[in-house]
Amino acid sequence: GDARAAGTPGGRRMTEPSLATRIRPGAVASAPDMGEPPLGSLGGGPAFAALAAAVAARSPFLRGLMQDDPERLARFAATAPEDSHAALVAAQDALAARFASGEIDRATLVRDLRRNRGAHALLVGLADLGRAWTTDEVVGALSDFADASVRTATEIALAEAAALDRFAPPPGGTGEGSGLVVLALGKHGAGELNYSSDVDLVLFFDPEAPALGSRGEPSRLYPRIAQAIAKLLGERTPDGYVHRVDYRLRPDPASTAAAVSLPAAYVYYETLGQNWERAAMIKARPVAGDLALGERFLADLAPFIWRKYFDFAAIADIHAMKRQIHLARGHGAIAVAGHDIKLGRGGIREIEFFVQTQQLVFGGRHPALRGRRTLDMLEALKVEGWVTDAAATELAGAYRFLRDLEHRLQMVADEQTQRLPTDPGALAGIAALSGFAEPGAFEAALTAQARRVERHYALLFEEGPELAVEAGDLVFTGVEVDPGTVATLRRLGFRDPETAAETVRGWHFGRRPAVTSPRAREVLTELTPALLAALGGTLDPDGALARLDRAFARMPAAVELLTILRSQEPLRTLFADLLGSAPRLAEVVATAPHVLDVVLERDFAAAEVAPEAIEAELAARVGEPADTEEFLDPLRDGARQLQFVAGARLLSGLYTPAQMGAALAAIAVAAIRSALAWTERAFATEHGTVPGARLAVLGLGRLGSADLTATSDLDLLVLYDFDDARRTSDGPRPLDAVVYFTRLTQRLVAALTVPTRRGRLYAVDLRLRPSGTQGPVASQLSAFRAYHESDAELWEQMALVRARPVAGDVSLQADLAQAIEGLLTRPRDRATVFGGVAAMRDLVAREKGEGGPWDMKLSPGGLLDLDFLAQALVLAEGGAEPGLVGLGSGEVFARAAQSGALAAEEARALVRAERLLGDVHHWQRLATAETAPDRESPALLARLATATGFPDAVRLAAELAETRARARAIFDRVLRG
């Protein structure tokens, strides 16, 4: 309706004078003599013959069309262009019925679709170049014909689907009841299509459409129909093509089929729709399929497009889109040769943005601003008082001038281009097609129009954030790296600025999938200068940028992360710090950007580790899931977010490494308790419960000592107790108690370890259970006691030193704690314990090596030595000093000095060693999960030095060496005598 209402050729009376009589002399500047004019002796008059000769000299595409069929050219000359246009539209519309009736076969159908388009292209080209039609009439005619082409292709695709019995044919060959909605967007939807444009189509379908019945699966059928439409229109044959079809404006095109269900579309636009999609849907118009269904869809979508309140945020968002285009395509000063009249400064896109932005901002309250056509809406903005008369008049004039020029660029070779040629001869040809005999006059006219557009556009948007930082400009466009950008990057701290510049250029040129979406590019363009400045402030700007680039290569989409970083400077600084010195945490952010949100919460600065609060927070994040899948993903998300908070607090100086270790342990305990509660409830629905039975989970290793690192496994032991007289569960599928608790344990471990869409939560190690991997995954309490009283080896007794109950039945946890204390305080021979522990340490050294200077665990005098020494002291002295039980290694050393088991100076040295080595180990594991700590990066070493209070890594390394040597000497003296 828009196109005809605007006074397009289809809306005129069919009594207009012929095309030949309406040619404006000089509309195309004269060209060198081309010999015999294409019209030959078929008549048409001197003005038409001159036009044909001039056009043939400048446009190979139109010359070919004229020479293909001189009689057609003569008919066009003798007929009113409106009549010729109506006949071609009717012929295109009739092809579906002719094919359905058998009058023509498919090969003829495909041929005639293309030949009609060629004829129409010639007609419009002549009427446009000869100034027989206005700009409005030209774009209307092109849109009318595109509508007919899409209608015909859609009817044929539907009919062919029906012929395969996948579909009930719509009554009368129309799309009504088909369930298919074909929307035209962009210039096609607005009824202002350009000469050689794609047609932007979006296809939706009703999965409950009556035409389907029980014949097929709609999610497979309708995308095939969409593909058939695109092939009918876009496939090139010897006769050319009809229209290139672009389906990329549909919701989430990277992950959706060519046709999207209406319910899915509603959900997408309501939850994920962006401002650029609102702007695109302004021009949406049903053109084929079920038109009434399409109109209802757009009516239902109106609240998404037209906000109730003034949406000033849309201005900034769309302005960011424009700046992104400037960066990706070039947007220098207005220069005619090579200038992009659509995307360049003062171009068509600025006029469209000028109009669409104000439509988005004010259209929710002012229905008069909800039209599709740019020129109509310029007039409406003037009438409503949003723009001045002068602005509306000048922008309308510039729009028509630039659209005319756009058509001439595309008529030369039927190419979708908006860039003026750089070759002087080719540029003179475009000037001639525009009616300018002198290229200088053409250049002056274009420059004047572009400057008018630029002025009005700037007044609307004022000055947005520039793509520069204080150190200098940052430009990532063009064929080569900009020297000024290299200098800026060097000043920012990048050691290899050329590589850095090429990396960022790659983002803008779409080399990383995560930043290829329009929205991601908009945000990235605005964010890049500030992000590079933040990266430049880290210890390793080049490494940080490289890590971000690798993250972009792995991520499916980065728009959420980029948006968060753009909006919050503290988060941007933190993320840059993570990339520079804690890449492991940076990877967490890259895969789950929402973890950054918690840094902004008011309690982020609270440094106290409160296990009860952590458990309550995780429970709130998990919520009340309806099934296992709904439980596992929130559990992973919630735990990962809390883990990130702990790491971020360490990086921010709010936590000490020990506090972070305690927080990570509290998060793990909360996750175990949550997983156990869920598993027990789910298991009970199938198998009931074992009457009077109890189950508890024992944490060992770093979990037991409440000192997890960022990469620690969970060492667990599951124990249970039951009444042998009531050993069968009482559910629908009863199980013996041993089988019951074995399977329940397996499910608990799976809940913690199984990878889901959100990844793996923890790695769980059950090898410290009685009899190791040969024993059952869950142990009965009585068997556990008996084993440790008679059969447990020394290493298993050592493992109990750091054991503590963490989840399950409270009474059983208390019994376990009492049992462990009893086992650890049994009298043992001191020499036997010390000799056995020393021999075990030697065995570890032979099997695993002793690591390098940056291996805090295995190197001589490292954390393993300290742990073994503390465990030896507890086992050897626990009978006489039960207060040693339940303490961390550093506390054991201090307590042992009080009892005389260690010299006071030795205890102090061991405490200092445990603190320093533990701090460095925590920082290492937070920063990277790599297993070669002897190859730490210089940036991480510098960060480790700073975090532990040393001026540089050399001084830290020297202190570590001295500390470990002292600790190893004490280890040998105590254990080896």
XYZ file of C-alpha atoms in Angstrom, residues 360-648:
289
model
C 12.037 5.315 17.510
C 12.258 8.054 20.116
C 8.919 9.741 19.524
C 6.829 7.244 17.538
C 5.478 5.494 20.613
C 3.580 8.636 21.580
C 2.980 10.012 18.088
C 1.388 7.509 15.659
C 1.889 9.917 12.745
C 5.610 9.051 12.911
C 5.110 5.330 12.330
C 5.292 5.311 8.541
C 7.728 3.352 6.421
C 8.906 5.813 3.773
C 11.801 8.140 4.569
C 10.462 11.145 2.683
C 6.961 10.782 4.112
C 8.408 10.664 7.627
C 10.586 13.717 7.003
C 7.400 15.589 6.173
C 5.663 14.141 9.252
C 8.546 15.216 11.482
C 8.182 18.721 10.085
C 4.411 18.790 10.571
C 4.740 17.442 14.133
C 7.317 20.113 14.893
C 10.307 17.869 15.523
C 12.408 19.316 12.682
C 12.447 22.695 10.979
C 11.045 23.374 7.531
C 14.551 24.042 6.276
C 15.892 20.753 7.622
C 13.045 18.761 6.095
C 13.357 20.494 2.737
C 17.129 20.235 2.503
C 17.266 16.627 3.650
C 14.487 15.623 1.236
C 16.338 17.294 -1.610
C 19.592 15.617 -0.659
C 17.862 12.261 -0.318
C 16.435 12.446 -3.832
C 19.766 13.618 -5.228
C 21.689 10.800 -3.565
C 19.113 8.144 -4.450
C 19.251 9.232 -8.090
C 23.014 9.018 -7.998
C 22.824 5.597 -6.321
C 20.675 4.316 -9.182
C 23.135 5.588 -11.760
C 26.029 3.866 -10.036
C 24.086 0.614 -10.086
C 22.832 0.941 -13.654
C 26.339 0.820 -15.093
C 26.833 -2.890 -14.488
C 23.777 -3.974 -12.439
C 25.929 -4.082 -9.305
C 24.881 -3.358 -5.755
C 27.320 -0.538 -5.140
C 27.137 2.902 -3.587
C 30.792 3.835 -3.998
C 31.821 6.353 -6.617
C 34.614 5.214 -8.907
C 38.140 6.512 -8.429
C 39.004 6.321 -12.114
C 38.501 9.837 -13.654
C 36.920 8.443 -16.810
C 34.454 6.265 -14.914
C 33.645 9.159 -12.588
C 32.993 11.400 -15.607
C 30.606 8.726 -16.892
C 28.603 8.790 -13.653
C 28.515 12.587 -13.850
C 27.197 12.347 -17.405
C 24.463 9.863 -16.420
C 23.478 12.391 -13.758
C 23.144 15.131 -16.360
C 26.445 16.925 -15.693
C 28.568 17.603 -18.754
C 31.442 18.759 -16.533
C 32.717 16.547 -13.724
C 33.601 19.640 -11.722
C 29.967 20.747 -11.592
C 28.922 17.250 -10.513
C 31.508 17.215 -7.731
C 30.379 20.617 -6.494
C 26.710 19.539 -6.444
C 27.444 16.289 -4.596
C 29.671 18.019 -2.038
C 27.030 20.667 -1.349
C 24.327 18.061 -0.776
C 26.545 15.928 1.460
C 27.531 18.912 3.592
C 23.864 19.773 4.141
C 23.189 16.238 5.326
C 26.271 16.254 7.528
C 25.236 19.516 9.168
C 21.713 18.387 10.036
C 22.895 14.985 11.182
C 25.478 16.541 13.500
C 22.877 18.892 14.970
C 20.633 15.945 15.816
C 23.299 13.756 17.381
C 25.660 16.512 18.481
C 29.045 14.979 19.273
C 29.176 11.358 20.301
C 32.234 9.690 21.809
C 35.127 9.898 19.394
C 37.249 6.942 18.376
C 40.310 8.321 20.113
C 42.018 8.401 23.466
C 44.167 11.068 25.033
C 47.296 9.412 23.692
C 46.141 9.879 20.099
C 43.826 8.572 17.422
C 43.006 4.924 16.975
C 41.944 4.084 13.423
C 41.510 0.524 12.252
C 40.173 1.004 8.730
C 41.799 1.036 5.312
C 43.989 -1.467 3.556
C 47.073 -0.984 5.702
C 47.779 -0.350 9.375
C 47.575 3.368 10.151
C 50.995 4.755 11.280
C 49.363 7.145 13.740
C 47.533 4.240 15.353
C 50.788 2.334 15.718
C 52.298 5.328 17.487
C 49.286 5.612 19.809
C 49.423 1.921 20.697
C 53.126 2.198 21.440
C 52.458 5.117 23.786
C 49.729 3.066 25.474
C 52.301 0.419 26.345
C 52.056 -2.203 23.593
C 55.468 -3.674 22.757
C 54.335 -4.858 19.310
C 51.850 -2.188 18.209
C 51.749 -3.374 14.579
C 50.477 -6.797 15.634
C 48.066 -5.187 18.097
C 46.656 -2.943 15.369
C 46.231 -5.855 12.977
C 44.461 -7.852 15.701
C 41.905 -5.103 16.264
C 41.486 -4.566 12.513
C 40.648 -8.252 12.303
C 37.788 -7.764 14.755
C 36.311 -4.943 12.725
C 36.686 -6.882 9.501
C 34.783 -9.851 10.851
C 37.629 -12.320 11.400
C 36.254 -13.373 14.767
C 32.724 -14.849 14.815
C 31.981 -13.437 18.251
C 32.120 -9.846 16.989
C 30.516 -10.149 13.564
C 26.920 -9.423 14.552
C 25.722 -5.864 13.918
C 25.116 -5.279 17.604
C 28.555 -6.576 18.606
C 30.199 -4.317 16.039
C 28.286 -1.288 17.246
C 29.388 -1.794 20.822
C 32.923 -2.833 19.877
C 33.408 0.324 17.831
C 32.498 2.533 20.754
C 34.408 0.431 23.275
C 37.690 -0.167 21.426
C 39.587 3.017 22.462
C 38.724 2.687 26.146
C 39.398 -1.058 26.096
C 42.829 -0.583 24.514
C 43.654 2.117 27.050
C 42.672 -0.276 29.854
C 44.753 -3.083 28.367
C 47.677 -0.682 28.013
C 47.607 -0.167 31.758
C 48.195 -3.860 32.535
C 51.525 -5.593 33.068
C 51.270 -7.333 29.687
C 49.189 -5.354 27.154
C 50.235 -7.501 24.185
C 49.504 -10.752 25.988
C 46.192 -9.410 27.280
C 45.096 -8.393 23.784
C 46.162 -11.752 22.356
C 44.166 -13.572 25.031
C 41.094 -11.484 24.273
C 41.509 -12.250 20.580
C 41.704 -15.973 21.329
C 38.600 -15.683 23.492
C 36.729 -13.987 20.629
C 37.788 -16.853 18.372
C 36.200 -19.399 20.739
C 33.104 -17.474 21.812
C 29.882 -17.814 19.802
C 28.972 -14.200 20.608
C 30.594 -11.399 22.562
C 27.892 -8.738 22.561
C 26.922 -9.310 26.212
C 30.524 -9.012 27.383
C 31.189 -5.940 25.240
C 28.036 -4.213 26.437
C 28.964 -4.780 30.083
C 32.499 -3.501 29.520
C 31.241 -0.443 27.691
C 28.828 0.541 30.424
C 31.080 0.155 33.472
C 34.610 1.514 33.697
C 35.459 -0.447 36.896
C 34.543 -3.680 35.161
C 36.557 -2.701 32.107
C 39.612 -2.074 34.280
C 39.098 -5.339 36.152
C 38.679 -7.338 32.944
C 41.825 -5.802 31.465
C 43.651 -6.741 34.661
C 42.359 -10.302 34.345
C 43.527 -10.545 30.745
C 46.944 -9.198 31.674
C 47.654 -11.207 34.784
C 44.890 -13.761 35.409
C 43.923 -15.246 32.035
C 42.121 -18.157 33.673
C 39.604 -15.798 35.258
C 39.404 -13.840 32.031
C 38.306 -17.039 30.282
C 35.535 -17.424 32.848
C 34.344 -13.913 32.003
C 34.541 -14.616 28.281
C 32.343 -17.709 28.578
C 29.958 -16.247 31.176
C 30.085 -12.416 30.994
C 27.314 -12.009 33.550
C 29.759 -12.994 36.322
C 30.997 -9.408 36.111
C 27.651 -8.165 37.402
C 28.416 -9.198 40.950
C 31.394 -6.833 41.126
C 28.907 -3.961 41.057
C 26.860 -5.275 43.959
C 27.132 -3.335 47.188
C 28.417 -6.261 49.250
C 31.314 -6.949 46.869
C 33.636 -4.976 49.157
C 32.689 -7.126 52.157
C 35.885 -9.068 52.783
C 34.544 -11.426 55.437
C 34.155 -15.058 54.427
C 30.763 -16.202 55.735
C 30.020 -19.828 54.734
C 26.370 -19.520 55.799
C 25.891 -16.456 53.603
C 27.617 -18.173 50.671
C 25.355 -21.196 51.020
C 22.257 -18.992 51.158
C 23.386 -17.037 48.102
C 24.011 -20.177 46.070
C 20.618 -21.535 47.090
C 18.993 -18.306 45.910
C 20.763 -18.536 42.567
C 19.701 -22.160 42.078
C 16.095 -21.404 43.019
C 13.400 -24.091 42.798
C 14.169 -26.075 39.615
C 11.527 -28.260 38.076
C 13.849 -30.986 36.787
C 17.461 -32.109 36.817
C 18.512 -30.018 33.821
C 17.016 -26.919 35.386
C 18.993 -27.730 38.546
C 22.400 -28.518 37.046
C 22.827 -25.384 34.942
C 21.892 -22.848 37.663
C 24.111 -24.754 40.108
C 27.045 -24.333 37.741
C 26.229 -20.725 36.969
C 25.791 -19.816 40.612
C 28.941 -21.560 41.836
C 31.009 -20.130 38.983
C 29.781 -16.643 39.719
C 30.644 -16.986 43.404
C 34.060 -18.413 42.505
C 34.658 -15.427 40.274
C 33.731 -13.074 43.108
C 36.300 -14.723 45.350
C 38.992 -14.351 42.703
C 38.010 -10.790 41.892
